[in-house]
Each structure stands twice: as structure tokens, then as C-alpha cells.
Amino acid sequence: MKNEICGVVLVMVLCAAGCSGDKDATDAVESAADAAEDAAGTVTEAAKGVVEEAKNDPMKRCLELAAEKKWKEALEPCTEAVKANPDDLAIKHAFQQAQAAAQE
């Protein structure tokens, strides 16, 4: 995605450089800048979607909280994750740690 955005901006800038007259070049550069800004907004929105997806994925959330040793917070997502993947040793371990922390 990043390469596609850079390509679009590069084409627009090259087009601006080849235009005749200062006004045409200025308009083309402004257009390229607007396109780059729109593309950056699209990338930002896509990144937000990935972050939200990770927050909603119990396996990812469980392992993330386990890595941070936030065992009490990890109990709920790890419970869901271990049900979905009972053979995953990392999830099992995180679940056991979360259970132990919850009993303290």
C-alpha cells in the first residue's frame, strides 16, 4: 500500500514538473499534495482497523497482556483463547498464569 501511494505521488510530481507554465505546475503540485494527504488518511484508517481487530481477537489480546504480565486483565481473553485453541501451549500457559493471578 505504501509503495502504491508513493508511486501515485511521484507520478503527480513528475507530471507537475513537465507541465508548461507556473500555474499548471503549481496546480499539479497542489493536486499531488492533496492526493498524498488523502492517501495518508487512508493508511491511517487501515492501521486503526488493524489495531481494533487485534483488540477484538482474544488470542492476540491474551498473548499481548501476557507479554506485559497483566495477568488479571488477561483472564477473560485467555479464557476465550484457550477454548478456541486448546492445543496452543503459549495460550495454555498464559491462561494458567491468568487463573493463578485471579486466585490471589
Short mmCIF file of C-alpha atoms in Angstrom, two decimals, residues 16-17 19-33:
data_model
loop_
_atom_site.label_atom_id
_atom_site.label_comp_id
_atom_site.label_asym_id
_atom_site.label_seq_id
_atom_site.Cartn_x
_atom_site.Cartn_y
_atom_site.Cartn_z
CA ALA A 16 3.77 18.81 -12.36
CA ALA A 17 7.40 19.22 -13.37
CA CYS A 19 3.64 20.96 -17.16
CA SER A 20 4.03 24.21 -19.04
CA GLY A 21 3.58 27.42 -17.13
CA ASP A 22 3.90 28.18 -13.44
CA LYS A 23 0.17 27.97 -12.74
CA ASP A 24 -0.09 24.49 -14.22
CA ALA A 25 2.92 23.32 -12.18
CA THR A 26 1.53 24.88 -9.02
CA ASP A 27 -1.87 23.28 -9.58
CA ALA A 28 -0.28 19.90 -10.26
CA VAL A 29 1.87 20.09 -7.12
CA GLU A 30 -1.15 21.11 -5.04
CA SER A 31 -3.09 18.22 -6.54
CA ALA A 32 -0.24 15.83 -5.70
CA ALA A 33 -0.14 17.13 -2.14
#
